[in-house]
């Protein structure tokens, strides 16, 4: 079938809206009509060539939709099901999957970086040549063919725009606080970056009972938004922020500091803002090949813990439906998270607005 998609043909160039060919699903795969796709900075890393994927490629790793067709040997999914898309397909049987670390699945991890399906073939082509997809999804397109484990069924009375956010921003942010860092009631939290992921870290910390919850950002317009999402304090992100965080936490630093932007100097600043014995959780993805200077002597003497958090350490089949229920219970402000909607042909405008910081979470609706 022929579909419309936003194709990246060269690094550091705009997306091009093109007609491409989509093959039907093979065994274990499903065809999904995309309803919504989130505008996330991780896709922009691909545009800049800082998170390498082969070209040409269709980006988009945060989405939702409706199942239209299933291939052979598909279990638990049928046409008409509403699904949140997961950018971490998983086998369910490998070393990591059996230890509830499906986000680190050793079967699918190398496949998802290839821009192809598990059999090494793309389901999308243009003029007879393959077009790659980002992380097994490529949901900046009207339809996707994906592995069945990347389509998580959800209840149908929840807006699909909200369901799309669960696929990345919510899971990455809330999961980082809830699962990776295991924030406990009464612990202090500081979050560097109050964008889509940072706001979800804040909401996750609040649900875990953290106090205070300190949001740190360079964009003053995000300060009020961060408070609406549960931050008790907001600070401007500069060299003074470390001392201000310490002043708000008995002079020690925060029990938990999260870096959600993916900048080396913020990771270094985050370590300074972490109390001795506390935990720095790195959530944002720094550009491939970049270095962060985290002094070993300081880490040793202060027993500070540094943790990476990939996809919020979530188990998508278990946690996507749970996040949906938390939204329905009023615990997650997901309607408020979407600050602007776009059509697919407005994708370049959407990313321009994201880069200026004027939009917390933009979303493409189909």
XYZ file of C-alpha atoms in Angstrom:
366
model
C 0.000 0.000 0.000
C 1.065 3.588 -0.554
C 1.289 5.929 2.442
C 2.441 9.430 3.280
C 5.485 9.742 5.547
C 8.019 12.322 6.709
C 11.351 11.114 5.313
C 14.793 12.322 6.373
C 17.026 11.990 3.316
C 20.134 13.812 4.555
C 21.365 14.885 7.981
C 20.701 18.506 8.939
C 17.995 18.954 6.318
C 14.206 19.306 6.708
C 11.887 16.325 6.685
C 10.342 15.663 3.283
C 6.693 14.572 3.012
C 6.704 11.759 0.484
C 4.671 8.832 -0.785
C 6.314 5.512 0.076
C 5.318 1.877 -0.269
C 4.466 -0.189 2.793
C 4.506 -3.988 2.601
C 1.958 -6.081 4.550
C 2.891 -7.519 7.954
C 4.873 -10.739 8.103
C 4.504 -13.409 10.787
C 4.561 -11.855 14.266
C 3.923 -8.353 12.918
C 0.946 -5.984 12.870
C -0.242 -3.159 10.644
C -1.260 -0.074 12.656
C -3.000 3.060 11.409
C -1.180 5.833 13.267
C -3.411 8.250 15.202
C -0.813 10.474 16.877
C 2.965 10.840 17.070
C 4.914 12.920 19.576
C 7.564 15.526 18.768
C 10.587 14.471 20.828
C 14.187 15.678 20.958
C 15.509 12.158 20.371
C 14.288 12.335 16.763
C 16.113 15.628 16.359
C 19.349 13.929 17.392
C 18.848 11.723 14.335
C 18.322 14.795 12.123
C 21.572 16.288 13.433
C 23.452 13.022 12.889
C 24.177 12.814 16.629
C 22.262 9.559 17.139
C 23.226 7.593 14.093
C 20.715 5.690 12.009
C 21.082 4.811 8.323
C 19.426 7.043 5.729
C 16.889 7.533 4.288
C 14.819 7.084 7.412
C 11.363 7.731 8.801
C 11.697 8.990 12.380
C 9.042 8.966 15.078
C 9.286 6.771 18.162
C 6.355 7.982 20.309
C 2.945 7.098 18.947
C -0.426 5.436 19.135
C -2.957 4.031 16.710
C -5.453 1.361 15.786
C -4.571 -2.154 14.637
C -5.781 -2.741 11.065
C -4.286 -6.130 10.247
C -2.275 -8.844 11.968
C 0.198 -11.282 10.494
C 0.428 -14.984 11.257
C 1.342 -16.118 14.770
C 0.218 -12.850 16.387
C -1.235 -13.302 19.865
C -3.267 -10.874 21.968
C -3.924 -8.348 19.192
C -6.746 -8.041 16.677
C -8.032 -5.463 14.183
C -9.724 -2.568 15.952
C -7.518 -2.685 19.055
C -6.225 0.657 20.286
C -2.504 0.489 20.974
C 0.344 2.557 22.353
C 3.514 2.040 20.350
C 6.723 1.021 22.109
C 10.119 1.884 20.627
C 11.597 -1.088 22.481
C 10.241 -4.285 20.983
C 11.296 -7.270 23.067
C 11.500 -11.031 22.733
C 10.268 -11.882 26.241
C 12.733 -14.756 26.600
C 16.318 -13.469 26.638
C 18.578 -12.910 29.665
C 17.240 -9.382 30.254
C 13.588 -10.030 29.472
C 13.518 -12.862 31.991
C 14.852 -10.438 34.605
C 12.105 -7.847 33.961
C 14.474 -5.642 31.961
C 12.634 -5.804 28.655
C 13.957 -2.317 27.838
C 17.401 -3.932 27.464
C 16.265 -6.939 25.364
C 19.406 -8.357 23.781
C 17.540 -9.807 20.795
C 15.928 -6.596 19.590
C 18.463 -3.962 20.728
C 20.824 -4.414 17.747
C 17.898 -4.782 15.328
C 16.319 -1.491 16.357
C 19.557 0.391 15.643
C 19.672 -1.041 12.127
C 16.523 0.718 10.950
C 15.195 -2.608 9.681
C 12.896 -5.367 10.875
C 14.131 -8.458 12.696
C 14.624 -10.357 9.418
C 16.957 -7.623 8.162
C 14.467 -6.274 5.624
C 12.595 -2.972 5.616
C 8.833 -3.086 5.089
C 9.007 0.375 3.503
C 10.423 1.200 0.094
C 10.664 4.100 -2.322
C 11.410 3.616 -6.016
C 12.382 0.041 -5.244
C 14.937 1.018 -2.583
C 14.509 0.410 1.171
C 13.564 3.221 3.552
C 14.660 2.708 7.178
C 12.570 3.240 10.302
C 13.656 4.624 13.667
C 13.711 2.117 16.554
C 11.379 -0.358 14.866
C 8.536 2.191 14.569
C 8.982 5.138 12.214
C 5.611 6.563 13.220
C 5.946 9.863 11.356
C 3.808 8.048 8.819
C 0.148 7.273 8.225
C 0.658 3.542 8.824
C 3.378 1.364 10.365
C 4.202 -2.325 10.241
C 5.842 -3.289 13.531
C 6.671 -6.283 15.686
C 3.692 -7.369 17.776
C 5.578 -6.675 21.024
C 5.816 -2.996 20.024
C 2.014 -2.613 20.001
C 0.600 -2.606 23.526
C -3.220 -2.821 23.703
C -4.949 -0.219 25.869
C -8.518 0.631 26.827
C -10.492 2.410 24.088
C -12.058 5.192 26.163
C -8.755 7.115 26.423
C -7.809 9.687 23.755
C -5.192 8.308 21.400
C -3.231 11.573 21.689
C -2.752 10.803 25.374
C -1.916 7.197 24.603
C 0.893 8.337 22.294
C 2.634 10.221 25.116
C 2.725 7.072 27.218
C 4.957 5.533 24.547
C 7.947 7.739 25.388
C 7.683 10.887 27.524
C 5.539 9.360 30.254
C 7.350 6.049 30.474
C 10.795 7.635 30.282
C 10.045 10.295 32.894
C 7.663 8.672 35.353
C 9.550 5.386 35.082
C 12.870 7.083 35.868
C 11.507 8.329 39.178
C 9.380 5.306 40.029
C 11.554 2.426 38.844
C 15.128 3.451 38.030
C 15.729 5.790 40.963
C 13.093 4.250 43.252
C 12.265 7.602 44.850
C 10.831 7.199 48.357
C 8.367 9.363 50.304
C 10.010 12.429 51.840
C 13.124 12.304 49.667
C 14.235 15.480 47.910
C 14.313 15.619 44.100
C 15.847 18.089 41.653
C 15.123 17.830 37.918
C 17.308 19.561 35.344
C 15.106 20.275 32.335
C 11.355 20.940 32.433
C 10.451 19.753 28.951
C 8.194 16.823 28.150
C 10.369 14.208 29.884
C 11.317 16.486 32.784
C 7.679 17.266 33.557
C 6.960 13.545 33.704
C 9.894 13.007 36.070
C 8.347 15.691 38.265
C 4.956 13.954 38.189
C 6.585 10.615 38.944
C 8.487 12.084 41.891
C 5.296 13.630 43.262
C 3.466 10.301 43.008
C 6.357 8.690 44.906
C 5.883 11.226 47.739
C 9.029 13.305 47.153
C 9.422 16.670 48.882
C 10.771 19.109 47.896
C 10.580 18.671 44.107
C 12.807 21.267 42.431
C 12.575 22.052 38.705
C 15.582 23.681 37.026
C 15.434 25.189 33.528
C 16.720 28.106 31.463
C 13.283 28.936 30.039
C 11.350 31.126 32.453
C 8.040 30.248 30.765
C 8.492 26.666 31.926
C 8.670 27.618 35.594
C 4.926 28.102 36.015
C 4.235 24.946 33.997
C 6.584 22.947 36.226
C 4.679 24.120 39.304
C 1.396 23.078 37.698
C 2.872 19.602 37.271
C 3.903 19.385 40.934
C 7.242 21.169 41.399
C 7.469 22.855 44.792
C 10.337 25.131 43.705
C 11.667 26.395 40.381
C 15.192 27.620 39.704
C 17.007 29.161 36.768
C 19.612 26.758 35.400
C 23.021 28.364 35.853
C 26.092 27.916 38.038
C 24.135 29.253 41.013
C 21.534 26.471 40.808
C 23.746 24.010 42.672
C 24.008 26.270 45.710
C 20.287 27.011 45.553
C 19.446 23.303 45.509
C 21.743 22.779 48.482
C 20.062 25.646 50.322
C 16.674 23.987 49.799
C 17.943 20.623 51.071
C 19.629 21.399 54.368
C 22.907 22.376 52.725
C 23.595 18.833 51.544
C 22.142 18.587 48.039
C 19.178 16.588 46.776
C 18.655 12.911 47.519
C 17.880 12.449 43.815
C 18.947 14.597 40.881
C 17.683 13.869 37.369
C 19.215 15.206 34.159
C 16.589 15.040 31.404
C 18.120 17.194 28.657
C 21.131 15.192 27.525
C 23.886 17.790 27.952
C 27.256 16.852 29.419
C 27.687 20.037 31.443
C 24.261 19.549 33.015
C 25.180 16.004 33.977
C 28.306 17.367 35.648
C 26.278 20.075 37.393
C 23.771 17.466 38.470
C 26.492 15.499 40.240
C 27.447 18.623 42.197
C 23.809 19.120 43.201
C 23.513 15.538 44.487
C 24.091 15.038 48.204
C 26.774 12.640 49.456
C 25.254 9.176 49.247
C 22.567 10.457 46.873
C 21.768 9.381 43.322
C 22.231 11.155 40.008
C 20.000 9.613 37.336
C 20.884 10.339 33.723
C 17.727 10.294 31.609
C 18.553 12.586 28.676
C 20.568 11.160 25.780
C 23.819 13.008 25.115
C 25.094 13.067 21.510
C 26.955 9.922 20.482
C 30.685 10.434 21.010
C 30.336 13.186 23.603
C 32.129 12.967 26.961
C 31.041 13.829 30.490
C 33.614 14.616 33.179
C 32.454 12.914 36.364
C 35.399 13.027 38.822
C 36.190 9.608 40.241
C 37.755 10.894 43.456
C 34.632 12.889 44.326
C 32.384 9.922 43.570
C 34.498 7.643 45.741
C 34.736 9.997 48.706
C 31.080 10.990 48.696
C 29.575 7.620 47.709
C 27.389 9.315 45.140
C 25.587 6.902 42.831
C 25.277 7.565 39.089
C 22.624 5.637 37.205
C 21.509 5.556 33.630
C 17.788 5.317 32.959
C 16.717 3.982 29.581
C 13.000 4.098 28.820
C 12.356 4.579 32.531
C 13.228 0.916 33.203
C 9.614 0.094 32.304
C 8.028 -3.157 31.254
C 5.744 -1.880 28.520
C 3.062 -4.581 28.701
C 2.690 -4.057 32.437
C 3.268 -0.327 32.682
C 1.562 1.237 29.659
C -1.905 0.197 30.899
C -0.967 1.276 34.444
C 0.047 4.756 33.270
C -3.266 5.000 31.426
C -5.094 4.179 34.667
C -3.052 6.786 36.567
C -4.104 9.331 33.939
C -7.766 8.372 34.351
C -7.394 8.732 38.115
C -6.072 12.280 37.698
C -2.550 11.397 38.855
C -0.907 12.148 35.491
C -1.634 15.458 33.743
C -1.335 14.265 30.160
C -3.960 16.471 28.507
C -2.070 19.479 29.840
C 1.225 18.093 28.535
C 0.171 18.531 24.895
C 0.657 22.223 24.172
C 0.263 22.193 20.378
C -1.053 19.922 17.633
C 0.219 19.693 14.067
C -0.552 17.944 10.799
C 2.137 15.740 9.262
C 3.055 18.384 6.681
C 3.777 20.803 9.550
C 6.484 18.599 11.078
C 9.347 20.993 10.317
C 7.456 23.815 12.002
C 6.821 21.516 14.964
C 10.526 20.902 15.446
C 11.365 24.568 15.029
C 8.933 25.343 17.855
C 10.365 22.564 20.012
C 13.871 23.943 19.628
C 12.810 27.408 20.801
C 11.292 25.871 23.932
C 7.865 27.404 23.369
C 6.156 24.004 23.197
C 6.459 21.456 26.055
C 5.149 18.583 23.957
C 3.929 18.975 20.415
C 2.065 16.155 18.745
C 1.234 15.233 15.168
C -2.338 14.086 14.660
C -3.439 12.035 11.673
